[in-house]
mmCIF file of C-alpha atoms and ligand atoms in Angstrom:
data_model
loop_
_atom_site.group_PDB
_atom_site.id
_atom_site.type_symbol
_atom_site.label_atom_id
_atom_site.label_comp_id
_atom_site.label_asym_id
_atom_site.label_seq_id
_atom_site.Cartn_x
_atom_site.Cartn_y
_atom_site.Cartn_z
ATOM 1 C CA UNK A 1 0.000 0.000 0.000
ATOM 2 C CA UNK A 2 1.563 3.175 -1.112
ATOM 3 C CA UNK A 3 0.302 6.887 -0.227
ATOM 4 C CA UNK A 4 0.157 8.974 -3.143
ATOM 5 C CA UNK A 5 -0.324 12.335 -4.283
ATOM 6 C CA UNK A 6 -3.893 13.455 -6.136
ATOM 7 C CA UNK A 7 -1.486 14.977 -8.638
ATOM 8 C CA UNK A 8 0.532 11.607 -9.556
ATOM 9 C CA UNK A 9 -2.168 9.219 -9.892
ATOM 10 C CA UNK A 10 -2.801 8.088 -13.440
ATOM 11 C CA UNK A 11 -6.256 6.125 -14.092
ATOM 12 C CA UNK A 12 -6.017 2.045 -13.940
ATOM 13 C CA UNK A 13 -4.631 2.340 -10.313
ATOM 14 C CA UNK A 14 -6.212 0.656 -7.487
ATOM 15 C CA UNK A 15 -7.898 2.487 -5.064
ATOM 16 C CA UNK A 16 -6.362 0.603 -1.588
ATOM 17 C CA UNK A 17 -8.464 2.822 1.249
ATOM 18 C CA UNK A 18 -11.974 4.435 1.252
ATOM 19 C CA UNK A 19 -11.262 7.813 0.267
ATOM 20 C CA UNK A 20 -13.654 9.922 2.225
ATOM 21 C CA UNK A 21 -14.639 14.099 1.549
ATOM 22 C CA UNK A 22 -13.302 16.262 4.136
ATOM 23 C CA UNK A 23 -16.674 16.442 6.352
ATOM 24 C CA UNK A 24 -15.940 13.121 7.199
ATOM 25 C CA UNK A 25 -19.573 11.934 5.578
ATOM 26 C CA UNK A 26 -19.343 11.499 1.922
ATOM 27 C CA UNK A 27 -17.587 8.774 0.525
ATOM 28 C CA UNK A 28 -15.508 9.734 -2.574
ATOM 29 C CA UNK A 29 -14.316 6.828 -3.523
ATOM 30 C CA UNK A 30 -14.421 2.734 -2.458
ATOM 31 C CA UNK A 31 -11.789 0.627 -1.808
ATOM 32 C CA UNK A 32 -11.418 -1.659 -4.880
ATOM 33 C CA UNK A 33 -12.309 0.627 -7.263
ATOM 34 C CA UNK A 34 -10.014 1.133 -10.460
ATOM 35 C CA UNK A 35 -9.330 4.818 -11.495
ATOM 36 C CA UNK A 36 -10.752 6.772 -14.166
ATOM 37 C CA UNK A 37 -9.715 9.790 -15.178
ATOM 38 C CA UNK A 38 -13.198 11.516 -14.014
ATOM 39 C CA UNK A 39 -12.237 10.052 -10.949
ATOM 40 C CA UNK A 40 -9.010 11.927 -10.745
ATOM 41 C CA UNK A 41 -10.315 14.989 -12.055
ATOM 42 C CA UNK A 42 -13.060 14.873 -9.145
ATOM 43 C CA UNK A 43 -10.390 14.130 -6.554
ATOM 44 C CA UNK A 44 -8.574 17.371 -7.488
ATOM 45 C CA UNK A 45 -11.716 19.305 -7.308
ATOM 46 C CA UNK A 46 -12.148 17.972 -3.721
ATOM 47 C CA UNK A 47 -8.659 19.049 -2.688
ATOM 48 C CA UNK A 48 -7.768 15.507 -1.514
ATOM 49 C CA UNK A 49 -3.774 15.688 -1.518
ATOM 50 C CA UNK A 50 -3.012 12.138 -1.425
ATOM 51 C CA UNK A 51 -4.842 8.869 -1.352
ATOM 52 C CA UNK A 52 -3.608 4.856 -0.669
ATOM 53 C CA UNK A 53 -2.710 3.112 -3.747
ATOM 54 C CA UNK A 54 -3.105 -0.810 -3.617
ATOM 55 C CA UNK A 55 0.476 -1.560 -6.257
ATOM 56 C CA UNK A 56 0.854 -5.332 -4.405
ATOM 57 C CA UNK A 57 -2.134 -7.178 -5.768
ATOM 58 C CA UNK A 58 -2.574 -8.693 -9.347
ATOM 59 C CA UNK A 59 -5.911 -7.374 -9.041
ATOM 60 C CA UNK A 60 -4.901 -4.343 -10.321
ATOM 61 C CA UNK A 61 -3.178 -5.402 -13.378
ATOM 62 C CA UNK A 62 -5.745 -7.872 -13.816
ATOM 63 C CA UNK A 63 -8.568 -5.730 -14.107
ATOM 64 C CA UNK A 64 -7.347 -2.282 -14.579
ATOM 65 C CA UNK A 65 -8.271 -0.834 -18.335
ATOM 66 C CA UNK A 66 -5.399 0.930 -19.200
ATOM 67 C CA UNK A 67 -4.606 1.930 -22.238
ATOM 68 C CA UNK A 68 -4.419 5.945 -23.026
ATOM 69 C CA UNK A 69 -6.458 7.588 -26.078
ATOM 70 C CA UNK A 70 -8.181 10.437 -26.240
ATOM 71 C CA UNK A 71 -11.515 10.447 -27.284
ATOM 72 C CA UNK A 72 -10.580 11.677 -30.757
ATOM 73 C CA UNK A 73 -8.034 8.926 -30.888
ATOM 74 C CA UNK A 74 -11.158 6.231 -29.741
ATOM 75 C CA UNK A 75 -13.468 7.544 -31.946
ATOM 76 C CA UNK A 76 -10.759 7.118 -34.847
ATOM 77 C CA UNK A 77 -10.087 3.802 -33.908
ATOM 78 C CA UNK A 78 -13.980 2.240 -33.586
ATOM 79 C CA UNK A 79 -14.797 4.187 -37.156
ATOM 80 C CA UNK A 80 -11.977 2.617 -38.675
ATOM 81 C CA UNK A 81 -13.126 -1.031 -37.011
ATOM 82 C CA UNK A 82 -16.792 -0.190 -37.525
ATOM 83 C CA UNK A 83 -16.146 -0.509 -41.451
ATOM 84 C CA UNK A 84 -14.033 -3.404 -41.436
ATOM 85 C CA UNK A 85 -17.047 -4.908 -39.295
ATOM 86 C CA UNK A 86 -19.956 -3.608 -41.850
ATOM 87 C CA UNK A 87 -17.193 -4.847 -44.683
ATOM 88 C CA UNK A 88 -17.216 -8.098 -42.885
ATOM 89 C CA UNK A 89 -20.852 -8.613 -41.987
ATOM 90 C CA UNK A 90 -22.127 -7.758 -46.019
ATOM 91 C CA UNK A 91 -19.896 -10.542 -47.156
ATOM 92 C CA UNK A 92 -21.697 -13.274 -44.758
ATOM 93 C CA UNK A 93 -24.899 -11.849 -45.974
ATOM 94 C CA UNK A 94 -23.631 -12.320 -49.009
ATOM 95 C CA UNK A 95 -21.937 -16.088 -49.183
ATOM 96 C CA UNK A 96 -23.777 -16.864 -46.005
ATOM 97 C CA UNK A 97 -20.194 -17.953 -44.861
ATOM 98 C CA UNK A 98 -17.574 -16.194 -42.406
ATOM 99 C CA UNK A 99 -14.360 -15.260 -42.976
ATOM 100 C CA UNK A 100 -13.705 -15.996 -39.009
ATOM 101 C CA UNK A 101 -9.583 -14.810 -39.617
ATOM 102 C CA UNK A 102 -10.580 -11.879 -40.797
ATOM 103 C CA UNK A 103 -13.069 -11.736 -37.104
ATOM 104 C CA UNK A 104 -10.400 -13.136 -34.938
ATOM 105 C CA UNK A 105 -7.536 -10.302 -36.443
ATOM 106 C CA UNK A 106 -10.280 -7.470 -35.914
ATOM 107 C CA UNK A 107 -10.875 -8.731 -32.176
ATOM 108 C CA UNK A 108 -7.210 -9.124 -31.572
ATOM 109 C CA UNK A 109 -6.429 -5.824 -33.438
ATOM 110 C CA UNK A 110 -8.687 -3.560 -32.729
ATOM 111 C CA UNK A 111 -11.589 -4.582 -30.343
ATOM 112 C CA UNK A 112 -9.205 -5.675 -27.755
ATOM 113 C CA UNK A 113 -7.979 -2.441 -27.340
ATOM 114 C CA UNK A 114 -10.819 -0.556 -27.543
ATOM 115 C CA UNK A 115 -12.554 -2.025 -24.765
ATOM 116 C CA UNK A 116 -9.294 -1.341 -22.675
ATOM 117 C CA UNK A 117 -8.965 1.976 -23.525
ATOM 118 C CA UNK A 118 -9.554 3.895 -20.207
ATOM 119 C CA UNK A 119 -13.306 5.789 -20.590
ATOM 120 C CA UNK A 120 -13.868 3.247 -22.941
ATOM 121 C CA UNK A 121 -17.840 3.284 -21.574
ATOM 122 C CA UNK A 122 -18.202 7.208 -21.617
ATOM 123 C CA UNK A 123 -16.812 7.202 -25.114
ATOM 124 C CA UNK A 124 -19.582 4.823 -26.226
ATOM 125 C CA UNK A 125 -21.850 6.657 -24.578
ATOM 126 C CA UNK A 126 -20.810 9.865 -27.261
ATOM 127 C CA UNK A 127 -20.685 7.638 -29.783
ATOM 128 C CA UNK A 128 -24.066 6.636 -29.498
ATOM 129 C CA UNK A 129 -25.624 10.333 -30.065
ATOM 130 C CA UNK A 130 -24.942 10.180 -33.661
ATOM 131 C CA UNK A 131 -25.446 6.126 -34.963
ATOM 132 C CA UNK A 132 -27.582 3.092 -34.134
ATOM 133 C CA UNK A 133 -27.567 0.067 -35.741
ATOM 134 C CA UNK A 134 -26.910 -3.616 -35.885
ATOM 135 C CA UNK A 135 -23.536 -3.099 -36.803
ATOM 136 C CA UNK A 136 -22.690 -0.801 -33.898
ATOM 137 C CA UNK A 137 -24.800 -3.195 -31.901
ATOM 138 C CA UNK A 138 -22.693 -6.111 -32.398
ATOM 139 C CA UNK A 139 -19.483 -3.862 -31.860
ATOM 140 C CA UNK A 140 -20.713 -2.030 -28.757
ATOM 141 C CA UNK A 141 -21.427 -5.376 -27.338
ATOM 142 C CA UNK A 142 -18.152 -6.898 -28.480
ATOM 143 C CA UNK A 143 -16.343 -3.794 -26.548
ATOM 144 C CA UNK A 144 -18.591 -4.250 -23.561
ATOM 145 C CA UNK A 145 -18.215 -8.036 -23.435
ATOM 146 C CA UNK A 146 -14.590 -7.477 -23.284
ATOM 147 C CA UNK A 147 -14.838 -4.713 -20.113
ATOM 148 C CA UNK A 148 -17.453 -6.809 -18.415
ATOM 149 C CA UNK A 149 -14.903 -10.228 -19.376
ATOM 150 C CA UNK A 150 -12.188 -8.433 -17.703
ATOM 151 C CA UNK A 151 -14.277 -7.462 -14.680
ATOM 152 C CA UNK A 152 -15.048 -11.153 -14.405
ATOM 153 C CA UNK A 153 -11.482 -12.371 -14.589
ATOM 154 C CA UNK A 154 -11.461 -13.449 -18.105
ATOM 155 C CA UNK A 155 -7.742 -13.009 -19.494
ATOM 156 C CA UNK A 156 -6.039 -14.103 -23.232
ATOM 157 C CA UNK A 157 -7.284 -15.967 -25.921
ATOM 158 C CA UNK A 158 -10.552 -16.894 -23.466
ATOM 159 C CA UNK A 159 -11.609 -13.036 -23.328
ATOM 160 C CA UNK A 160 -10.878 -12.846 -26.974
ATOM 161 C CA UNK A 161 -13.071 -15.542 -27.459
ATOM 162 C CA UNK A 162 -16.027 -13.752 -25.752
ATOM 163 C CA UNK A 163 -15.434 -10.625 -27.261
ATOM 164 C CA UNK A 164 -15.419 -12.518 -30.785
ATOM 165 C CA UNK A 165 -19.022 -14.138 -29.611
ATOM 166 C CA UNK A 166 -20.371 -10.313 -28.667
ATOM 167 C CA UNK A 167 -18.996 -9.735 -31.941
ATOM 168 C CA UNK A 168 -20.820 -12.118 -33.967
ATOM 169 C CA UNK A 169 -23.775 -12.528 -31.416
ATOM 170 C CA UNK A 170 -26.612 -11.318 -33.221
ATOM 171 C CA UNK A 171 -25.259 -12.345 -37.009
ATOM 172 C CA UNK A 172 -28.369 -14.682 -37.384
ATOM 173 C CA UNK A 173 -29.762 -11.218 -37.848
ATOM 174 C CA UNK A 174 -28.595 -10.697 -41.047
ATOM 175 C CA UNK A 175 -31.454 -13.361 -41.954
ATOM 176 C CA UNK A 176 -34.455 -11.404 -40.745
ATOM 177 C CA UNK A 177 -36.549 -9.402 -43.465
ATOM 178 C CA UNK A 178 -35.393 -5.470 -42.566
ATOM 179 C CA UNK A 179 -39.307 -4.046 -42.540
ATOM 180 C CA UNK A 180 -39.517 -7.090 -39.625
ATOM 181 C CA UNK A 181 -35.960 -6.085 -37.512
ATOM 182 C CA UNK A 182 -36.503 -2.374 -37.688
ATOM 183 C CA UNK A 183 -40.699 -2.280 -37.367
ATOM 184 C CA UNK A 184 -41.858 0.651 -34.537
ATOM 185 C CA UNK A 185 -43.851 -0.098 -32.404
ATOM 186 C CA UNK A 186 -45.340 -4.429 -31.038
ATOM 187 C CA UNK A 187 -43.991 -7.176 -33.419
ATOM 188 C CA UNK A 188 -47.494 -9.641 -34.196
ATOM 189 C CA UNK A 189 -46.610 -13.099 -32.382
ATOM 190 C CA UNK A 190 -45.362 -14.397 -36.089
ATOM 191 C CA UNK A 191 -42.942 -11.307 -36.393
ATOM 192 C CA UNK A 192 -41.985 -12.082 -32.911
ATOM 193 C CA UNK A 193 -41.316 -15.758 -33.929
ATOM 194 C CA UNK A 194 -39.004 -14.727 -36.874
ATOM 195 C CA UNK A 195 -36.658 -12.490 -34.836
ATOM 196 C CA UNK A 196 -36.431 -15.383 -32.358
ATOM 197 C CA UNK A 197 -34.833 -17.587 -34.765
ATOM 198 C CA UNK A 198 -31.948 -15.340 -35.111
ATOM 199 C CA UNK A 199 -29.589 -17.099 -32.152
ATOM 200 C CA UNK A 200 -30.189 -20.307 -34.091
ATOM 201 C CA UNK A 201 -29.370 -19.080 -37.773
ATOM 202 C CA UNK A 202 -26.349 -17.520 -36.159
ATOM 203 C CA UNK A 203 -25.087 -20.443 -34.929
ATOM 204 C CA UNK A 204 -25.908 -22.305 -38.039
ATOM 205 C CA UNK A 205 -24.052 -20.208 -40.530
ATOM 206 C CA UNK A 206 -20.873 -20.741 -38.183
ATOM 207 C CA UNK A 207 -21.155 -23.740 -37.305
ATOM 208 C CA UNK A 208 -18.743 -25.624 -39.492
ATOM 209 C CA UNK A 209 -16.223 -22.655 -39.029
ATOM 210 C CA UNK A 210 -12.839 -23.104 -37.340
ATOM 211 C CA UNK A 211 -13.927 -20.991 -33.710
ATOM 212 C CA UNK A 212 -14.264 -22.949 -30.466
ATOM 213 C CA UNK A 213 -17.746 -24.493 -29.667
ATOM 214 C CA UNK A 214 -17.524 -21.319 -27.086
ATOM 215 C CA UNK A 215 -17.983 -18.982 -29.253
ATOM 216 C CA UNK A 216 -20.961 -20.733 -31.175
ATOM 217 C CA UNK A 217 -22.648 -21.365 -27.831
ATOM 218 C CA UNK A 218 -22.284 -17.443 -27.061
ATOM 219 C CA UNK A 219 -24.140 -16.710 -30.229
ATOM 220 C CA UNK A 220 -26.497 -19.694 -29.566
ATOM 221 C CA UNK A 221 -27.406 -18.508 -26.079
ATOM 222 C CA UNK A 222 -27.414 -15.181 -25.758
ATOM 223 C CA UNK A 223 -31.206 -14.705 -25.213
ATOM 224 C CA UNK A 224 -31.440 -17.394 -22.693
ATOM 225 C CA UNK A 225 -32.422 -16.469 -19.187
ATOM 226 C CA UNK A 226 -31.197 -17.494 -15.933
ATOM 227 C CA UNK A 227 -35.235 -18.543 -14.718
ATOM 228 C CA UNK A 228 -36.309 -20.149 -18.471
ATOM 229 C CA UNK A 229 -37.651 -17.165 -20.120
ATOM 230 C CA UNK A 230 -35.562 -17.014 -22.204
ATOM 231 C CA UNK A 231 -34.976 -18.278 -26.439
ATOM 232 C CA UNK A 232 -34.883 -20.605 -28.506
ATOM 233 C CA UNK A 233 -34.108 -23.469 -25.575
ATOM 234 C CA UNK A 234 -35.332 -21.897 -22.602
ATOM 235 C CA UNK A 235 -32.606 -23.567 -20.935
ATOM 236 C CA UNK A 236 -32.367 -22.870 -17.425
ATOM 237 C CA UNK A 237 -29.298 -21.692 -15.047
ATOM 238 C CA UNK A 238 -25.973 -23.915 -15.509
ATOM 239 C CA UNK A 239 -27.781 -25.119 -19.057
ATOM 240 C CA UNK A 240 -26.684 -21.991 -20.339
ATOM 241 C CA UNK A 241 -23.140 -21.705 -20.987
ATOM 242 C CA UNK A 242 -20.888 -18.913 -18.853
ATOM 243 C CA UNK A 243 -19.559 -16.688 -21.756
ATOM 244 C CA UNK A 244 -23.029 -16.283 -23.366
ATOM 245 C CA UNK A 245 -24.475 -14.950 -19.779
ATOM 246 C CA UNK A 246 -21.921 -12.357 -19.737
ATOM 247 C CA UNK A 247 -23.130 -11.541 -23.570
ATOM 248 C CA UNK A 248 -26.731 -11.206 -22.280
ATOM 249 C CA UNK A 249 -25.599 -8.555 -19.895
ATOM 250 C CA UNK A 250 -23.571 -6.796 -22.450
ATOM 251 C CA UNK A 251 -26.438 -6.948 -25.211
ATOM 252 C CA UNK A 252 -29.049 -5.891 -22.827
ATOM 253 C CA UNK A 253 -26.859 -3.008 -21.470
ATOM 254 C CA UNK A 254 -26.016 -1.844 -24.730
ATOM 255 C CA UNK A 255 -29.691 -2.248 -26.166
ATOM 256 C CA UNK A 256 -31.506 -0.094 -23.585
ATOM 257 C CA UNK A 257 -28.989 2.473 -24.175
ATOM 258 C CA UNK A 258 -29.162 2.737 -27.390
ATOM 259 C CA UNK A 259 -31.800 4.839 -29.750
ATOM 260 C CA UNK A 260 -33.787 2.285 -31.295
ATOM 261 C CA UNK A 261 -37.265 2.417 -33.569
ATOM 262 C CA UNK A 262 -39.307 0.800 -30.671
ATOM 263 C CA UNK A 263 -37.676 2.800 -27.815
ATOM 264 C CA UNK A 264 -36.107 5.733 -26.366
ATOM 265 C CA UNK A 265 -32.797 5.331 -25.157
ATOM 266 C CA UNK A 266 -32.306 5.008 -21.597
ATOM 267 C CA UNK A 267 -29.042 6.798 -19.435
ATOM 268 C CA UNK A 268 -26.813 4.140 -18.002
ATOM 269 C CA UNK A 269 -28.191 4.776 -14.321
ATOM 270 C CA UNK A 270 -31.653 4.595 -15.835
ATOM 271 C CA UNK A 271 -30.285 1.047 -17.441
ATOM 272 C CA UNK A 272 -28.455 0.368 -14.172
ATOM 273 C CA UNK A 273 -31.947 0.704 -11.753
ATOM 274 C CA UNK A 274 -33.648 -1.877 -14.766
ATOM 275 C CA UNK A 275 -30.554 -4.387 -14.770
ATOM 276 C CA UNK A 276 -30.907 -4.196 -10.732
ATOM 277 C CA UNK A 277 -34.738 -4.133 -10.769
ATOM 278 C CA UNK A 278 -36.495 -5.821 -13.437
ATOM 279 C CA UNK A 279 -33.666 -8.033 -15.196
ATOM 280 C CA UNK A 280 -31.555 -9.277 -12.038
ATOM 281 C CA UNK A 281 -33.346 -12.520 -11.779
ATOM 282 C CA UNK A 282 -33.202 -13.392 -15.531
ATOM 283 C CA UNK A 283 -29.194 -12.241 -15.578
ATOM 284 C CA UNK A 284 -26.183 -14.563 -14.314
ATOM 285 C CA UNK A 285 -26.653 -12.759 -10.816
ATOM 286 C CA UNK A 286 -22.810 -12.829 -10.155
ATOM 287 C CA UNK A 287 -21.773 -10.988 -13.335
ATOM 288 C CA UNK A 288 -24.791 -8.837 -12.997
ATOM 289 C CA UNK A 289 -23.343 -7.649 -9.880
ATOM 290 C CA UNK A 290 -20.156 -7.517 -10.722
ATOM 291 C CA UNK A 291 -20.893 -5.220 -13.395
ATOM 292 C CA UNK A 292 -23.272 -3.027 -11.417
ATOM 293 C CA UNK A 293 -20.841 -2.443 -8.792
ATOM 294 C CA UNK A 294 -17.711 -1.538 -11.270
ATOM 295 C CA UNK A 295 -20.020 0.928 -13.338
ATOM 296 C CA UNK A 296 -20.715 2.564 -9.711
ATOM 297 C CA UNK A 297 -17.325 3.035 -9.244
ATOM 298 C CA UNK A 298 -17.142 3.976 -13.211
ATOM 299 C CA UNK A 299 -19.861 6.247 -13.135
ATOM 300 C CA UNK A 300 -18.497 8.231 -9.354
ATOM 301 C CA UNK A 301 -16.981 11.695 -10.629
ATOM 302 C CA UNK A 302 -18.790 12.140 -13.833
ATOM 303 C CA UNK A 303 -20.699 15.353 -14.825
ATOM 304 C CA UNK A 304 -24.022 15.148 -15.367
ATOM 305 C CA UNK A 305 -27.577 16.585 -16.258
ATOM 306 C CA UNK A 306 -30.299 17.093 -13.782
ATOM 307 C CA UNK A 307 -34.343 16.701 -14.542
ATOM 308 C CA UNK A 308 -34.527 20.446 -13.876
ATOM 309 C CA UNK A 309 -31.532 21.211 -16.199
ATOM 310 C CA UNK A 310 -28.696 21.795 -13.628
ATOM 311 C CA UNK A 311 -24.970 20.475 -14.426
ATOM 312 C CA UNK A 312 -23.325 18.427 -11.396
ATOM 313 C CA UNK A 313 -21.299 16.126 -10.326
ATOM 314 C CA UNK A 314 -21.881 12.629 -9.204
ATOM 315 C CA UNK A 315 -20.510 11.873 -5.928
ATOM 316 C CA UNK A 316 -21.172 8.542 -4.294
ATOM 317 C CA UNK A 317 -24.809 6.118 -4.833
ATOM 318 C CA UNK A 318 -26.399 5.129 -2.329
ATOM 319 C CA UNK A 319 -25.287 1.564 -1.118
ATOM 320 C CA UNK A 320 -28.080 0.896 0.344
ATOM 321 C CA UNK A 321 -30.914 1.806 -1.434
ATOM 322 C CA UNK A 322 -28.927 1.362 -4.963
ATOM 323 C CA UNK A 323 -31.204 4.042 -7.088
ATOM 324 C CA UNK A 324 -28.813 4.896 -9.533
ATOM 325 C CA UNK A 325 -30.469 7.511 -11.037
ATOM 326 C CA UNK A 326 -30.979 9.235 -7.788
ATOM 327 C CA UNK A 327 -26.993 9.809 -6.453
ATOM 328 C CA UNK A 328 -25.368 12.225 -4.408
ATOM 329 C CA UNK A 329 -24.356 15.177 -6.400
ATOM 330 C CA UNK A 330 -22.840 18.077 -6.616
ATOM 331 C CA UNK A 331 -23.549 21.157 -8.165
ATOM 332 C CA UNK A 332 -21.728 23.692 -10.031
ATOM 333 C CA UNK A 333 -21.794 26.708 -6.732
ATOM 334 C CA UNK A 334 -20.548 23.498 -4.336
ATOM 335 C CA UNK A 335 -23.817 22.403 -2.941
ATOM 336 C CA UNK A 336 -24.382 18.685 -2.388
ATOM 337 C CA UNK A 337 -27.557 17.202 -2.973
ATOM 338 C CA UNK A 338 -28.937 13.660 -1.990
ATOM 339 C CA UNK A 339 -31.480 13.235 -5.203
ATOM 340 C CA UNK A 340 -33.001 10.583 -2.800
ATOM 341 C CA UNK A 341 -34.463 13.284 -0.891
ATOM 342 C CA UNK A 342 -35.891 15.277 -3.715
ATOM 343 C CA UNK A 343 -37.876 14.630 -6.911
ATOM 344 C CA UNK A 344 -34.585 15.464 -8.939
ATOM 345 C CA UNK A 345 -32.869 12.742 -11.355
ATOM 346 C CA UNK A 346 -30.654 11.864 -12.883
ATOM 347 C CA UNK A 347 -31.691 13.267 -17.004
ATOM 348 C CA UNK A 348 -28.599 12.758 -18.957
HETATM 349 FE FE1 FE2 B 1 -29.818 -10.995 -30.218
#
């Protein structure tokens, strides 16, 4: 355990104390968490001069997403991966075959490092103001796979693999009539029926190709649920396999936050409250957690947009109560606000 000054810390350490505000109440910062940059940045605003640094564990190499780009350099870099994905994805329509190479070079090349690119879920976030589709779909949820993997203690060629499956995930969708896949509005029961038989023409048109059975089963299983409810098997619990529960939580993250023709996007603590709420009992409850509690620490320190269009500051949630969209803030003249105490929100 090292003490360290505010001013050296770089984002991807490990945070080895509480750090706590100087009224002794507010908690700034968990043990645990991995640094962002926000974080830092918030830290400095608070005057805290130093804080303890766990450098002994593996933890923190293990987990922390390090790699430095500026959001010009990250939106660069998914633009230039988003093509070679749409590229990619025309030519399976096309020959109903995969060139999986070509997949595994673009996961090792480029996805890999996107999703450990430090703000890597902020950045997304921009990203998302200005393009929706299935092709950003299945990249978003390659990128998130490949945070949430890493949360989860997936390392080498076995996170690659996952973030290949969040790649490919929702290829079987490629088969579904457009008019069908982007229809506003309730899908009749046949629609409905069509769209369900994506997971299974996914995993058909890759079946004979030269990825591990993982991989397949990710694309296979990544609308199965955790109680049954779930498609085309319904399997239940350990039926499903491990990597394609992490997918579900990366798809269904990444398609509530997202504009689409049926609904308006949500903000990640909106899509936070709903994984906690509605989905928690349908989600592999472990990596549900584990990815609520490291976008907590993600989400401490970043600015924000109130319901009644003030700017502030998140500060700590409420580990108790756990309504994300209803944090301690901060706002611009230095007042802190519990939202759980007022009708405020969190708006964007
Ligand atoms: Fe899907």
């Amino acid at each position: 355990m090292n003490l360290i000054f505010t001013k050296d810390l770089v984002p991807g350490m490990c945070v080895g104390e509480d750090v706590i505000a100087e009224d002794g109440f507010i908690k700034l910062l968990p043990q645990g968490a991995i640094l962002t940059q926000v974080q830092i940045n918030s830290l400095r605003n608070w005057e805290i001069p130093s804080i303890y640094i766990d450098d002994t564990s593996e933890w923190t190499e293990g987990k922390a997403i390090a790699i430095h780009m500026t959001k010009k350099e990250f939106i660069h870099g998914y633009r230039e991966t988003f093509d070679k994905v749409v590229h990619a994805f025309r030519r399976i329509k096309k020959f109903r075959e995969g060139s999986i190479a070509e997949m595994q070079e673009l996961v090792d090349q480029n996805i890999i490092l996107l999703s450990e690119t430090i703000g890597v879920l902020e950045h997304l976030q921009d990203i998302r103001c200005y393009s929706e589709n299935t092709f950003n779909h299945s990249l978003n949820v390659a990128i998130i796979a490949g945070v949430l993997g890493k949360w989860c203690n997936y390392e080498g060629r076995e996170l690659k693999n996952l973030i290949l499956a969040g790649l490919l995930h929702d290829i079987g969708k490629l088969f579904i009539p457009l008019p069908i896949l982007n229809k506003p509005g309730l899908l009749s029961e046949e629609e409905f029926a069509i769209i369900k038989q994506h997971p299974q023409a996914g995993y058909q048109v890759l079946k004979d190709a030269t990825i591990p059975e993982g991989v397949k089963l990710g694309i296979w299983q990544h609308h199965e649920r955790m109680d049954g409810s779930g498609y085309p098997m319904g399997l239940v619990g350990d039926e499903i396999y491990a990597g394609a529960k992490i997918i579900a939580i990366a798809d269904v993250y990444d398609a509530v936050t997202s504009e689409r023709v049926y609904h308006c996007k949500m903000t990640p603590f909106e899509a936070l409250d709903m994984l906690a709420d509605k989905m928690f009992e349908r989600l592999e409850p472990v990596a549900c957690l584990t990815f609520i509690s490291n976008m907590k620490n993600y989400l401490t320190g970043s600015s924000v947009v109130l319901s009644n269009g003030q700017k502030a500051k998140i500060i700590a949630f409420n580990a108790r109560t756990g309504y994300f969209t209803k944090p301690v803030v901060c706002l611009q003249n230095g007042k802190l606000i519990d939202l759980q105490k007022t009708d405020i929100w969190i708006a964007g």
